[in-house]
Structure formats: C-alpha cells, structure tokens
Coordinates of C-alpha atoms in Angstrom, one line a residue:
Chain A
X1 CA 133.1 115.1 66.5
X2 CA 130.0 116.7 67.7
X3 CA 130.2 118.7 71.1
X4 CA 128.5 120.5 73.4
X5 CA 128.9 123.8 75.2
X6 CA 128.4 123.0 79.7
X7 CA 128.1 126.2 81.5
X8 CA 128.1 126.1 85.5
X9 CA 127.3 129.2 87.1
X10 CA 127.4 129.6 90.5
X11 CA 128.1 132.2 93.1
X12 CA 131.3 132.6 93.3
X13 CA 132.4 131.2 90.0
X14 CA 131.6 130.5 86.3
X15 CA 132.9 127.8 84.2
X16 CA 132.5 127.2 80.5
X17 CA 133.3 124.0 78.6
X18 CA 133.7 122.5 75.5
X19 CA 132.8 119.2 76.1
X20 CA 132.8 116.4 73.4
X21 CA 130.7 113.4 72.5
X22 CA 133.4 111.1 74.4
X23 CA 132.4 113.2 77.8
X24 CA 135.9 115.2 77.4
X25 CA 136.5 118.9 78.2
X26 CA 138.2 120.1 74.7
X27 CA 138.4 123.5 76.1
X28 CA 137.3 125.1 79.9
X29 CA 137.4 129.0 80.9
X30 CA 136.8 130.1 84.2
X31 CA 135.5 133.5 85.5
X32 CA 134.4 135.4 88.2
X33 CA 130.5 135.3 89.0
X34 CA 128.8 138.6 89.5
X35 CA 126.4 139.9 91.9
X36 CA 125.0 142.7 89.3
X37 CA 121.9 141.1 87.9
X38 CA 121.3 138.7 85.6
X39 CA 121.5 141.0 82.1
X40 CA 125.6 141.4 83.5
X41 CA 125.5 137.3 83.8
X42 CA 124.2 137.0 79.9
X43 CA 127.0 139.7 79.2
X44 CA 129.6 137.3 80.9
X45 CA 127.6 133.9 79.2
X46 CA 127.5 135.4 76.3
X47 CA 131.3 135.9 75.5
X48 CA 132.5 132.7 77.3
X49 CA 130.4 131.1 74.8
X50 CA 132.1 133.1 72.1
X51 CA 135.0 131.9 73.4
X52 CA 134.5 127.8 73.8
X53 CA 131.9 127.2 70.9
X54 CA 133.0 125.8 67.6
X55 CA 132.0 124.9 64.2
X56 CA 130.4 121.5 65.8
X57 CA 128.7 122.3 68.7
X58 CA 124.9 121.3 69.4
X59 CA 123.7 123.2 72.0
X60 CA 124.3 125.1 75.6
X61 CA 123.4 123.6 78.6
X62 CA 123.3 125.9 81.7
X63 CA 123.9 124.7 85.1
X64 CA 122.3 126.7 87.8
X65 CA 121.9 126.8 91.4
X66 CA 117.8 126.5 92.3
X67 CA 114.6 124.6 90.8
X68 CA 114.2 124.9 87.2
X69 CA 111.0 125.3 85.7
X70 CA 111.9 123.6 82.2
X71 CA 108.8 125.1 80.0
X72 CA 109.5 129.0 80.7
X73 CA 113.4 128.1 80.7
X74 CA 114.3 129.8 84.3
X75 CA 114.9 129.0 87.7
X76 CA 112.1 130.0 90.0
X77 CA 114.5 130.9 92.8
X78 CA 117.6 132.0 93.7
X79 CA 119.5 132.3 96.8
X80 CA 123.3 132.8 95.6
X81 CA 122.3 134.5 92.3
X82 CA 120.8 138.2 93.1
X83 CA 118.2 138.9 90.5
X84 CA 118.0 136.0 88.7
X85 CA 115.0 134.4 89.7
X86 CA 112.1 133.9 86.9
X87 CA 114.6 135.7 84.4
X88 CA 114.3 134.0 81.0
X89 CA 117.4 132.7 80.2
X90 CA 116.9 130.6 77.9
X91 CA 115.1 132.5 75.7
X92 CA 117.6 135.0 75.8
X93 CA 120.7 133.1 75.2
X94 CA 118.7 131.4 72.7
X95 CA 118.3 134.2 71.1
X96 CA 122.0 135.7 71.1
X97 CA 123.7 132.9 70.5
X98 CA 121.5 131.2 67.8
X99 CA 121.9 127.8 69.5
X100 CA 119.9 125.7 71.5
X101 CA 119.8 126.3 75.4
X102 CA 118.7 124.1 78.3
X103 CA 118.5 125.2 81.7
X104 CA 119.0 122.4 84.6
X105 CA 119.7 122.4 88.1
X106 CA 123.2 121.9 89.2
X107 CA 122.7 119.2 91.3
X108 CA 121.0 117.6 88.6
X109 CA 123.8 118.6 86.0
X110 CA 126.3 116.2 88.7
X111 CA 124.2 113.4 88.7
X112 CA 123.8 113.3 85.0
X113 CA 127.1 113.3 84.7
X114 CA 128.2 110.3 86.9
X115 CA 125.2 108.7 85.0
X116 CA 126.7 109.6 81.6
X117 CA 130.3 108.9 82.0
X118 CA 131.3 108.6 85.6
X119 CA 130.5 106.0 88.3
X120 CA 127.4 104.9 87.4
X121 CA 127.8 105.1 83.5
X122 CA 127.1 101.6 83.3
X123 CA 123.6 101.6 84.6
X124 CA 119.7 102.9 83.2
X125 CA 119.0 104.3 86.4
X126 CA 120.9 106.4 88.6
X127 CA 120.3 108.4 92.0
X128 CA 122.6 110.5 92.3
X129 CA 123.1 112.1 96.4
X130 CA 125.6 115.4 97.5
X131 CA 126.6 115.7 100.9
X132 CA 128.4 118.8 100.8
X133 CA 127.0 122.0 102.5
X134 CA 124.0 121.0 101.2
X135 CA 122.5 118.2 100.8
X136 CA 120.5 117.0 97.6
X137 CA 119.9 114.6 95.2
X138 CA 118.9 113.8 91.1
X139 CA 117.2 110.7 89.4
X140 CA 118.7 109.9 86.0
X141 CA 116.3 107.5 84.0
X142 CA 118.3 106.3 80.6
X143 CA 120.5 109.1 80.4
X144 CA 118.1 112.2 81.1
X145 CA 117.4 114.2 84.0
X146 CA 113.8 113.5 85.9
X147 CA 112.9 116.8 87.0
X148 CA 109.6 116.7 88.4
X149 CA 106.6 119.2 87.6
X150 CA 108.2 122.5 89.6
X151 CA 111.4 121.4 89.0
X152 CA 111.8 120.4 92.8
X153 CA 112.6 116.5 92.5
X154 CA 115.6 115.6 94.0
X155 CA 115.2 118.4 97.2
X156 CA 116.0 115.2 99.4
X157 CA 117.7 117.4 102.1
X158 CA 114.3 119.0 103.0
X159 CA 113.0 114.7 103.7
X160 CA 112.4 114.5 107.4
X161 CA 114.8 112.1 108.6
X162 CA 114.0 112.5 112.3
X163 CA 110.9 113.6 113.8
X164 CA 112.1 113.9 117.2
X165 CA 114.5 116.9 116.4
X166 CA 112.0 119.5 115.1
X167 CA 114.4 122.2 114.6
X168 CA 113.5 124.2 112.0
X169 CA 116.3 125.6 109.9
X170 CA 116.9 127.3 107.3
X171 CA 113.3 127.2 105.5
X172 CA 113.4 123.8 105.9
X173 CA 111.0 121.1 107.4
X174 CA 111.7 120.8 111.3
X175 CA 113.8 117.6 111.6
X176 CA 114.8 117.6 107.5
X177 CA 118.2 115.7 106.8
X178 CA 120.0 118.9 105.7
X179 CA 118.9 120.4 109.2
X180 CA 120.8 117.9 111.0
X181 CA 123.5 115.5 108.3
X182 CA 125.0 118.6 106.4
X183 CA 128.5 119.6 106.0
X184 CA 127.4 123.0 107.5
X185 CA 125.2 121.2 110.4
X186 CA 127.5 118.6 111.3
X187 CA 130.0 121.3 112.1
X188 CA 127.6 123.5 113.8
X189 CA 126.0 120.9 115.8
X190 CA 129.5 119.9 116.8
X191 CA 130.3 123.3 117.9
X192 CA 126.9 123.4 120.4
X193 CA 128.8 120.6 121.9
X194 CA 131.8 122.4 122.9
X195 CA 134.2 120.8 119.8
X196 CA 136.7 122.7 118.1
X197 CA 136.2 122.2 114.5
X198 CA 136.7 123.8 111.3
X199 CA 135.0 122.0 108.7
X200 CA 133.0 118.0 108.7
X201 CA 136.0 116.1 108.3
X202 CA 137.4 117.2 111.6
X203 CA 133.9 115.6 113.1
X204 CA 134.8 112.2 111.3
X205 CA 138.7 112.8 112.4
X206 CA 137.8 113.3 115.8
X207 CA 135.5 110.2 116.0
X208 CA 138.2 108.4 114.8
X209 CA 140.7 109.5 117.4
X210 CA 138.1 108.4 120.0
X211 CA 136.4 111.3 121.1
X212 CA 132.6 110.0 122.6
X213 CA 130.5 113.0 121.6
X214 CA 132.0 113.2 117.8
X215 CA 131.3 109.0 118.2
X216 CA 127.9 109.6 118.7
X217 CA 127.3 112.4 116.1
X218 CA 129.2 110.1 113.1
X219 CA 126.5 107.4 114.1
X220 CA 124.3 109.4 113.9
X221 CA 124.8 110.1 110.8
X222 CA 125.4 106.9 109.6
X223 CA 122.2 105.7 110.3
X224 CA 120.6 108.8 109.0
X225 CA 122.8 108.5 105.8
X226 CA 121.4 105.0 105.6
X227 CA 117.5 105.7 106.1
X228 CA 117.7 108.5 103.7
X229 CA 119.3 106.3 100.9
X230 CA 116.7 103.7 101.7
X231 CA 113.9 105.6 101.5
X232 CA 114.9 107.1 98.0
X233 CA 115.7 103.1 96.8
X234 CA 111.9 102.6 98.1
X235 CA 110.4 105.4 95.5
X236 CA 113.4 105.2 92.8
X237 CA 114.5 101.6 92.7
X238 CA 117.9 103.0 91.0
X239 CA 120.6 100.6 89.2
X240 CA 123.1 102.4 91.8
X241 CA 123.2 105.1 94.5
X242 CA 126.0 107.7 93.4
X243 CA 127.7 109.9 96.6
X244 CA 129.1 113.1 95.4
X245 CA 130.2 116.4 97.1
X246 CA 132.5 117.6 99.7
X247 CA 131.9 114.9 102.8
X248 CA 132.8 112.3 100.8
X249 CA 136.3 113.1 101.1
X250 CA 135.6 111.4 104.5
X251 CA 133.6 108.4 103.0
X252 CA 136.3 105.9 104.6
X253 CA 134.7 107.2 108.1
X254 CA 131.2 105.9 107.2
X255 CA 130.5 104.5 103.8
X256 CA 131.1 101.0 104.5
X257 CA 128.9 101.5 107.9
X258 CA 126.1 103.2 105.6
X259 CA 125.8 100.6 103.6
X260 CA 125.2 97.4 106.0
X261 CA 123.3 99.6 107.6
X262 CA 121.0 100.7 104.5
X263 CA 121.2 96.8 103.6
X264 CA 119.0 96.3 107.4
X265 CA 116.3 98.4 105.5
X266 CA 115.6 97.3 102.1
X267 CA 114.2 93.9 100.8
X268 CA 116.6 91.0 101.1
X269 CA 117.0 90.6 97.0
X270 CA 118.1 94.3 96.8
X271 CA 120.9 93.6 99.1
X272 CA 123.8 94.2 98.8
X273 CA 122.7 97.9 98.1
X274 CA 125.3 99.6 95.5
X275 CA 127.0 102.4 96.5
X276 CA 129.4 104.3 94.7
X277 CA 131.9 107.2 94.9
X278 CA 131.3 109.8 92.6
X279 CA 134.2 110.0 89.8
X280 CA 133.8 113.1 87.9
X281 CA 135.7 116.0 88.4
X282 CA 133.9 119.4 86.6
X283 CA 130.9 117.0 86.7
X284 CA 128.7 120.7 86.8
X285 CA 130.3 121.7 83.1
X286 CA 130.1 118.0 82.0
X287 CA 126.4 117.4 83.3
X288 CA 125.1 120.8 81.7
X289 CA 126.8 119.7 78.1
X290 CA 125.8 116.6 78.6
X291 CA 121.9 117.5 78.4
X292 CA 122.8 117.5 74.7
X293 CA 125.2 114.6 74.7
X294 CA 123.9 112.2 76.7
X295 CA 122.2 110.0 74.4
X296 CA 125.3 110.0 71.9
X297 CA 128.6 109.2 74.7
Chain B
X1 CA 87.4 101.5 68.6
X2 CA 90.5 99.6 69.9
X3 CA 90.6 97.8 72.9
X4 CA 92.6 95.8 75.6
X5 CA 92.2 93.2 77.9
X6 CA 93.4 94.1 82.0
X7 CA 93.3 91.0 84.0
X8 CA 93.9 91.4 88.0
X9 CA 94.9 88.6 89.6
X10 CA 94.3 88.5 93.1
X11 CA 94.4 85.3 95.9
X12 CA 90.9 85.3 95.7
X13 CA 89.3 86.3 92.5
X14 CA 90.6 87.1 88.7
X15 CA 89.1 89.3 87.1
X16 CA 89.6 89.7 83.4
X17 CA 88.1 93.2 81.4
X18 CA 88.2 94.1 78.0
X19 CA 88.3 98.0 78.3
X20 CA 87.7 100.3 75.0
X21 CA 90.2 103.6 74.2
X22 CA 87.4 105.8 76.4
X23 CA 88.6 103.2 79.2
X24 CA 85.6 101.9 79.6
X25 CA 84.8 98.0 80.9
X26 CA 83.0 96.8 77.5
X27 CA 83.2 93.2 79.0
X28 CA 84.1 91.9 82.3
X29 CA 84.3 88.6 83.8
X30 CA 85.3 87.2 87.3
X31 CA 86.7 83.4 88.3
X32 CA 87.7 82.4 91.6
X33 CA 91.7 82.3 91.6
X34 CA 94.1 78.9 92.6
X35 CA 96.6 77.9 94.8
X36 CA 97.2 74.9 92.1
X37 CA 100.5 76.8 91.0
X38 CA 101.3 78.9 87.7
X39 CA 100.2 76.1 85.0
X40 CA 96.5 75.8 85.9
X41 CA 96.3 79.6 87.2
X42 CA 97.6 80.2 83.2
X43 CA 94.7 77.5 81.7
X44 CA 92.2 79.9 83.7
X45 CA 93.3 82.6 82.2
X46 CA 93.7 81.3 78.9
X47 CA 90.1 80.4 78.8
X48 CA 88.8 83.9 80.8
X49 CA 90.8 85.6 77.6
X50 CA 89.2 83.9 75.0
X51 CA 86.0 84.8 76.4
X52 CA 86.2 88.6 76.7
X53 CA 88.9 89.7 73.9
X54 CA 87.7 90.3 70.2
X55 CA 88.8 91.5 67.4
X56 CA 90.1 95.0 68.2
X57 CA 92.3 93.3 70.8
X58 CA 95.8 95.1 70.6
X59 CA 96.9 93.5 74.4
X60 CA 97.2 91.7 77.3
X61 CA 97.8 93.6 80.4
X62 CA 98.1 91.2 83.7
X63 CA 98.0 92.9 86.8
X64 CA 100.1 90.5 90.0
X65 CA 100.6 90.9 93.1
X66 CA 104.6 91.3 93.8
X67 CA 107.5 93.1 92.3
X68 CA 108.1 92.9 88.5
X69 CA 111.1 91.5 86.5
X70 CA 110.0 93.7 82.8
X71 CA 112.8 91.8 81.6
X72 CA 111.9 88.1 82.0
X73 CA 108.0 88.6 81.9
X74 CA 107.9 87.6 85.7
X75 CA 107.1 88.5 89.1
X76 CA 109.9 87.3 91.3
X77 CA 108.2 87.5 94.8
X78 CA 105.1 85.9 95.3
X79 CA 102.8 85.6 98.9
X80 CA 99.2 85.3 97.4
X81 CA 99.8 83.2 94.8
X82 CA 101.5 79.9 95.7
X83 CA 104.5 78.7 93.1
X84 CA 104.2 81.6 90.6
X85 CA 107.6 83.3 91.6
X86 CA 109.6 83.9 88.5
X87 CA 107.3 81.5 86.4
X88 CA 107.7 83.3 82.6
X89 CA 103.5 84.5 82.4
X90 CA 104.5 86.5 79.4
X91 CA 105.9 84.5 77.1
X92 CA 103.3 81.4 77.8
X93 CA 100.7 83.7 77.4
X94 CA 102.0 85.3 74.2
X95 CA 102.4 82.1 73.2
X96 CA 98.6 80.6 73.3
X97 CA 97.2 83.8 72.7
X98 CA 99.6 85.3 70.1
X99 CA 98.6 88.7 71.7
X100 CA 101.5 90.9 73.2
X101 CA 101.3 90.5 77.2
X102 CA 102.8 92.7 79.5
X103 CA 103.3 92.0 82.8
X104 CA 102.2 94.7 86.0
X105 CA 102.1 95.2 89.7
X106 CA 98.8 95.8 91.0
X107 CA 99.6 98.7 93.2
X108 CA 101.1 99.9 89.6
X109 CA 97.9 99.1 87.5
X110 CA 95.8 100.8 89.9
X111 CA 98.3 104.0 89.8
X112 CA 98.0 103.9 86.0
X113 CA 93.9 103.9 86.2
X114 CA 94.1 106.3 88.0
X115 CA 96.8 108.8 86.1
X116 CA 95.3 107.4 82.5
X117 CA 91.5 107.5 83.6
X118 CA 90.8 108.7 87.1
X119 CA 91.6 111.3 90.0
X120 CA 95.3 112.3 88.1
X121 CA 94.0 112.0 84.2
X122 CA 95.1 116.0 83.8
X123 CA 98.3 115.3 84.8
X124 CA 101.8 114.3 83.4
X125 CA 102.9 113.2 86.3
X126 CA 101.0 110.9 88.9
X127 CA 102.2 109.5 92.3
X128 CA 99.5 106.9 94.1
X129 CA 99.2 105.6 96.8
X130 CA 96.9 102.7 98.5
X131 CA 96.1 102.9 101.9
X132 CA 94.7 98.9 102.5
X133 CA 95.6 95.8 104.9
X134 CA 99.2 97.4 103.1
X135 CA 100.9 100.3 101.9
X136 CA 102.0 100.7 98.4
X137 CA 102.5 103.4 95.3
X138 CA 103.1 104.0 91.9
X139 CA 105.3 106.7 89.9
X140 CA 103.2 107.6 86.7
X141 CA 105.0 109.5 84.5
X142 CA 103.3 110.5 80.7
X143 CA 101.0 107.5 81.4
X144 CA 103.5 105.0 82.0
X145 CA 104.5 103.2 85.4
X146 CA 107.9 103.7 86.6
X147 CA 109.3 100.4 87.5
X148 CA 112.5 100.9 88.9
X149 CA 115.6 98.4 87.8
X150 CA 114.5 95.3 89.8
X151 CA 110.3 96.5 90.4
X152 CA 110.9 97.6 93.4
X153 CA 109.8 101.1 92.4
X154 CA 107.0 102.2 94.9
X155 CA 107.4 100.0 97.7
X156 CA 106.9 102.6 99.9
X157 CA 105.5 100.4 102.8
X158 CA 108.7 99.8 103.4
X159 CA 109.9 103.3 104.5
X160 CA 111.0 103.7 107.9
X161 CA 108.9 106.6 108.9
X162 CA 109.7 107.0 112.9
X163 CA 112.9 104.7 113.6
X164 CA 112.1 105.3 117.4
X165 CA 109.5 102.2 116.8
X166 CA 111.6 99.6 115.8
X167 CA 109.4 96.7 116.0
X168 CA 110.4 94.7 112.5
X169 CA 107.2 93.2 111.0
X170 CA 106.3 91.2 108.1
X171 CA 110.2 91.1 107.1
X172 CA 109.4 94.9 107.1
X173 CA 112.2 97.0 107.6
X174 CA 112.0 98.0 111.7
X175 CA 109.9 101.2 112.0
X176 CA 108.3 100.8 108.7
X177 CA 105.2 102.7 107.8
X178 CA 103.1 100.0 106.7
X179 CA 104.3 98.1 110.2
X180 CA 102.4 100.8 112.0
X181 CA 100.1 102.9 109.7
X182 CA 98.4 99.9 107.5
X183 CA 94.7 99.0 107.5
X184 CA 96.4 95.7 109.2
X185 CA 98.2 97.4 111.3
X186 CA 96.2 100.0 113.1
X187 CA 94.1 97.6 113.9
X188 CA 96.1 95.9 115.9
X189 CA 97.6 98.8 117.8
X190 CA 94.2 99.6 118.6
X191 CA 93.4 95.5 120.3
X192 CA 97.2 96.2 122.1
X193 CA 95.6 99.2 123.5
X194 CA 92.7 97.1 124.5
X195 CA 90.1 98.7 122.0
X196 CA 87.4 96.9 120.9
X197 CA 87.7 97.4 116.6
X198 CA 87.2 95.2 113.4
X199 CA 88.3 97.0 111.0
X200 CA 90.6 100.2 111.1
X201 CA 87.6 102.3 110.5
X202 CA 86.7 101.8 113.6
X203 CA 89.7 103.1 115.0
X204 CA 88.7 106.5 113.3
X205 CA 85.0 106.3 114.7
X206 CA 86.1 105.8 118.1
X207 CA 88.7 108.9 117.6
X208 CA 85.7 111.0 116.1
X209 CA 83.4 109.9 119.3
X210 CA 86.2 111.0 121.7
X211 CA 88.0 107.8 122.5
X212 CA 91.7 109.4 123.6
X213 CA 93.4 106.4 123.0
X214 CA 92.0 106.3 119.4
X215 CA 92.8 110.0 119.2
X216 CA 96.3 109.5 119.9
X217 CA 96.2 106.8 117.1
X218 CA 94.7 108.9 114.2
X219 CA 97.0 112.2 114.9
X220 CA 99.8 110.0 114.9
X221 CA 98.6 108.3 111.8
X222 CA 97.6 112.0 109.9
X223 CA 101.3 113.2 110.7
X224 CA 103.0 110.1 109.5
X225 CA 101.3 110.1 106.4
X226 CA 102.1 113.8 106.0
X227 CA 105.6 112.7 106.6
X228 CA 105.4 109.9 103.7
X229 CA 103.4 112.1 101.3
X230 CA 105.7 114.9 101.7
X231 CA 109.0 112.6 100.9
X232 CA 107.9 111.4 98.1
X233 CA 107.2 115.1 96.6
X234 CA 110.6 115.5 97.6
X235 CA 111.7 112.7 96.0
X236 CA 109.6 112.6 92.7
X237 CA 107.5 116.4 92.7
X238 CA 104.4 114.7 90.7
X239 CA 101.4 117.0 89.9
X240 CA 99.1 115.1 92.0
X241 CA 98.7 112.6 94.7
X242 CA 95.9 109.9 94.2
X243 CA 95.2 108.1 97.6
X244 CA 93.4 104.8 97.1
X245 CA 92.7 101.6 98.9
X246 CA 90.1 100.8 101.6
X247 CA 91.4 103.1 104.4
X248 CA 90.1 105.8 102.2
X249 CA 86.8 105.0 103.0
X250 CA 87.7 107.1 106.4
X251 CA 89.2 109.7 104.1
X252 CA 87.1 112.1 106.0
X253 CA 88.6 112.0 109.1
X254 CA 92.3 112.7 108.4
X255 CA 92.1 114.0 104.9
X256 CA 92.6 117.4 105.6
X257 CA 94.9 117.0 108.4
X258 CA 97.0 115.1 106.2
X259 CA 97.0 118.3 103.9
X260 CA 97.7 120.7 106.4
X261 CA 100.6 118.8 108.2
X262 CA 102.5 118.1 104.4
X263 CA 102.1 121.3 103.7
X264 CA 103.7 122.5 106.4
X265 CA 107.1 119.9 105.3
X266 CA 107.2 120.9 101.4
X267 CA 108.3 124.1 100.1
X268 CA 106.2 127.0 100.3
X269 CA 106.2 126.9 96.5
X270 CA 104.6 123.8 96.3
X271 CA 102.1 124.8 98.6
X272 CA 98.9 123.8 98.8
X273 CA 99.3 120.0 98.1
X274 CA 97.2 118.3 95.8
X275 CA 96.0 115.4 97.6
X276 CA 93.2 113.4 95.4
X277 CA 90.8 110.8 96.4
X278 CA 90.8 107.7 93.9
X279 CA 88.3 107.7 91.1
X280 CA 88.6 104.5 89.4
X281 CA 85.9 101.7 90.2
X282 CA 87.9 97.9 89.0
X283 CA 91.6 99.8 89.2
X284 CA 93.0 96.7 88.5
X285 CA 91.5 95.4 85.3
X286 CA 91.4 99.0 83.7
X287 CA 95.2 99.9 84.9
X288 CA 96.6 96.7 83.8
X289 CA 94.4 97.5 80.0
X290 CA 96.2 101.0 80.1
X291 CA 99.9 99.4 80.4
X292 CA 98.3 99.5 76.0
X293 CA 95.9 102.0 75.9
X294 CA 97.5 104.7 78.4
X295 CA 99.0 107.0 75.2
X296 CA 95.3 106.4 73.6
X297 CA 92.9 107.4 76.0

C-alpha cells in the first residue's frame, strides 16, 4: 500500500508520520522544534524523514504555520518559526531526500484532513473553521486545498465581524473576529471585566453557572460565530462547515445556539446549515500526507 | 475558428450571441422575454438558436437569473422569470438542439467574461462583483465559475455587513449589504432622508455638490464596501477584483475610497488592492459562451 510522509512543524513541536492510503498513521515520531534557523529545521526534517519513509512512499507534505506561496515552495512569513520566512524548503528537501515535497499551511493541512477522512469525508466541498488561539479557516474543493494567489485564503480571523469595536490588535483589522471571538481574546476580554479565568472554557463554564457578564460575552460570541460562518457559506457555498481546535471542547456551550442562529442568515433552502465537529486527531500530520493521498483514500 | 452560443435571459429581453475563440460577438440577436412559463420561454430560444449558431458550434451556454442546480440542469429559485424553478432547461435543450448546454448564473457569466475576456483576463484567479438594483459575485478560478454545492456560491448580497441595522429586506438576511448598499437600496435611504433622487447616482452627485445627508450616505457606503471587498480576499485571495453593474457608472466617486479603506483591513502583504472596473460590453451573452470557450480564449 502506497503512503505518504505528513510533517507538522510548529513551534514548540515537530511531528512526522507515515501515513497510508487508508488515512492511517503506520508510524509517528515526535521532536522538539528549534529556534536555530531554518538549515537546523532541514537537519531535524531531514532524519525524521529517514526515520518514517519506506520503500512505498510518494511524497512529503510539510505542514507549516504562515501563508504559503506554492510556486517558490516557502512560507512568506513566520511568526513562531525564527528565520524561516521565504526559505526554500521545498526545493531543498526536494533535493535531499529525492522525493516529492509540498508545502501547505497548517490550517489548511486540518481542514484537508476532516475533508479526506474525518467529518466531512463525505462531501466535495468543505470549509473547514479553528477556534483555538487563533482563529482561521480552509476551503477544500474535491479533495485539494484552495489556497488563493498569496497563499492567504482562509485568514478568516482578520474578517471584520464588528465594526463598532475598532480595536486594533495584533496586526489585525480593527474589529476582526480573532480581535474579539479568540480563545486568547475571550479570556482577555474576560479579564478587562474583572473575571478570574484561566483559559475559554472557564468563560463558557461561568456562563453556564449564571454569571451576567460571562452571559453576555458567550452571546456574543454566538452570534459572531454565526455571522462569520454565514458569510463564508455566502462566498463558499461548502457541502458542510467543519469546527476544529481548542474551543470546541466547549461546543456544547454554543454550537447548537450557533447554528439556529446562522440558519436566521442564510437562504431558507440552505437551512438547516451543517455543522460538524471536527474528528481527526493528528489531523496536521494526516492533512500534510494527505496532499499526496487525497485523491487515492 | 470554433465558436459558442451565450444566451442571457433576462425578464425583459434575451439575448442570444454566437461568440468566436477571440470572444468576440460574431452574431447577436435580441427577443423580448415571457412570463408564459418555461415551455414557450424554451420555443423562443430554440428558434433564437437556430438563427445564430453554425457550424463551428461546440455549445450552448444559458445565462439565468437565480441559483444553479449543475446537477439537474436547473435553476431552483426563480423571481424574474415566472414557473421556470427547477424546470430541466438542459436536457430539453440538448435534446432539440443535440448541442451540449450548460446551465449559468448571470452574476456568474458576467464574472467569467470578465476573468476569460475582460478587466481579470491575466489572472488565474477572478472575484466579481455587480454593484446594480442588487449585489452579487462570482469566484473564477482557471476560467471556470465556482458554484458552490447547492449555487449558492457568490451570493454575497446576502452578507450581513453592519448587524447594528437590522432591518430584514427582500427575505434578506437582517443587516444585509445589498438591504442597505444596492442601487435599490440607496435610493431609498436617500427619499427616507427626504432627498429628492432617481437613481442612486444621484445620491453621489448630491454628496459631490455638498449635500451632508448624501455625504453621510456615500462614506458609509465606501466603507461597507471596503468591508465586503476585504472579506472576500480573506476568504478567497483572488488576483483581482472586477467591479461591475450600473453603480459603477459613479465609480468615480468612491473608487478610491473604497481602495484606501480595504487596504487598510487586508494584510499589508496584499497591499495595494487590485480593484478593477468591468471591461466586458454584453457580459452576459459572452460569459455564458465562455462556460465552452474559457480554456480556449
């Protein structure tokens, strides 16, 4: 059985999978990431590749934080990964491992995954949204990843979900969704307030238990949750929206309210909008291999 | 040379072209449309067919109002054109013609003139927009419309772009842009305000002659559509923007406010925008030709 090698790099760690036609790690290694350019990241690529390749695999997909500019085969920036920015590495892994190498945004290597064998593996188009510390999004058209001209589709936390809060944070656009609706904000916005919380969940929790201003933050949220996924249905028309990353260990504080409330927005014969809870676990290692798989699982 | 035949059908007119590789009109003829449903609205175009196609004839492109089933040959919503909801035009038409037909939006045809043979034709990647008594747009990608699953794809009227005006309109979702920012619609915020205008140009004349009310209305207008412009870059980063439609015809009064305020909400990377005016003379007839000529021109 063919497979492919799914490499997700990030800042703190670096994973490396085997990953066969079925969607199946064979084979994962872990390491640290490093802060000492990127020729010390090809030295670390370089010999986890050693380590999970085999007689049958197909290609290397790299999964990295930042937009991708597919032709030159590099990301363009680089906030977690010192260095790396416009480095060619594709070329260069190319060239040391003598296989093929694709570079695509990690974001982009989760949604591809929940599109190729996780919750929306049934459909021909998927968007696929994390609400995590960030916030941002993919489109997956018939297995493969729609990654604009600069590499920058999908950036829906910079969308302007409010005008009426201008803050600017962040380098992003006064008022964008990730300003305000992130794991991050949420919890500092609830701070400004006077709550005592640790991470978004307690926000949700708190709600919950009753507590007026965390009430008024969650629907908030909810709402803003709701327009944003509407708008992208307006431009994307997807088979299913897909909701990955860290807050959705709350999802049973606001999904169901997210969707009646996105259903208020779109066109009566797209209701009921579908929702789903992302399934994969490794989904960065999976997406990146499955840039080479995706057409075969 | 090879050619194709675009028809637009409109509620008042149908106009049927045959258009050559270059996408140029070789031939072009226009019939007043019907309200006598889908059978004698299919006998008129039969007969405007016949007249304009020839023997280079590879296709039928027809260009209708109202979202697209691809699947079924159909458009399943219809306002203009009384009884034609989910009435299979491709298969009749393939059927007396025994020409392949292929069914289009007409905010989508004019978004593929324009990528294929207008304002976007150096680019792989084309998002239009028409700024008329509505607001609609089209994802062009390698010269072919993006559809979405159900044709919803581009109904970007429909985006709430300021929920703090919740006034629902049209079975618009409440705070939609095309609610408050249409040809339609700005002139009717403009009689509300007790100004005196016909048409939404007016609205921009008054503004330019130092009318405060009208003022209010065109910066209002020039940020919102900075707003809309600037999710969808987020959303699907195309090379260009084409902006088409009547409204245009005032493109001088907000054009490069528009540009300044998006740039200001995208990434300084994708800095400056490339906002482009609309080319194409008879969008509709050459679009709907391109749905079989776009690889070709």
């Amino acid at each position: 059985m063919k497979n492919a090698i799914g490499i997700d790099v990030g800042g703190t760690n670096i994973r490396a999978a085997r990953v066969n036609e079925k969607g199946t790690i064979e084979l994962i290694q872990t390491c640290a990431s490093t802060d000492q350019g990127p020729e010390k990241l090809v030295e670390i690529l370089t010999e986890m590749i050693d380590t999970v390749k085999d007689g049958e695999t197909i290609g290397i997909g790299l999964a990295m934080p930042g937009p991708v500019d597919e032709t030159k085969g590099c990301i363009t920036l680089s906030s977690n990964l010192k260095g790396c920015a416009n480095y060619p590495f594709v070329d260069v892994l190319q060239y040391k491992t003598h296989l093929p190498v694709s570079l695509i945004n990690d974001a982009n290597a989760a949604a591809l995954a929940e599109a190729c064998v996780g919750a929306g593996n049934d459909c021909d188009i998927v968007y696929y949204m994390t609400l995590s510390t960030g916030i941002g999004g993919g489109l997956v058209i018939n297995r493969k990843v729609y990654n604009g001209i600069h590499g920058y589709a999908g950036e829906v936390g910079n969308i302007v979900i409010d005008p009426a809060y201008p803050d600017a944070i962040n380098n992003l656009a006064p008022g964008a969704m990730e300003s305000h609706e992130s794991g991050t904000a949420l919890v500092r916005r609830a701070k400004e307030c006077g709550l005592d919380v640790m991470h978004a969940g307690h926000v949700f929790e708190l709600a919950d238990h009753g507590n007026e201003k965390a009430k008024g933050m969650v629907v908030e949220f909810q709402h803003r949750l709701a327009r944003l996924i509407a708008t992208i249905i307006m431009i994307t028309d997807p088979a299913c929206i897909v909701l990955g990353g860290g807050m959705m260990q709350s999802s049973s504080y606001f999904l169901d309210e997210v969707r009646s409330y996105c259903d208020a927005l779109i066109q009566p014969t797209l209701r009921p909008v579908d929702i789903r809870c992302a399934q994969c676990e490794q989904s960065g290692v999976i997406g990146a291999a499955m840039v080479y798989l995706g057409e075969l699982v």
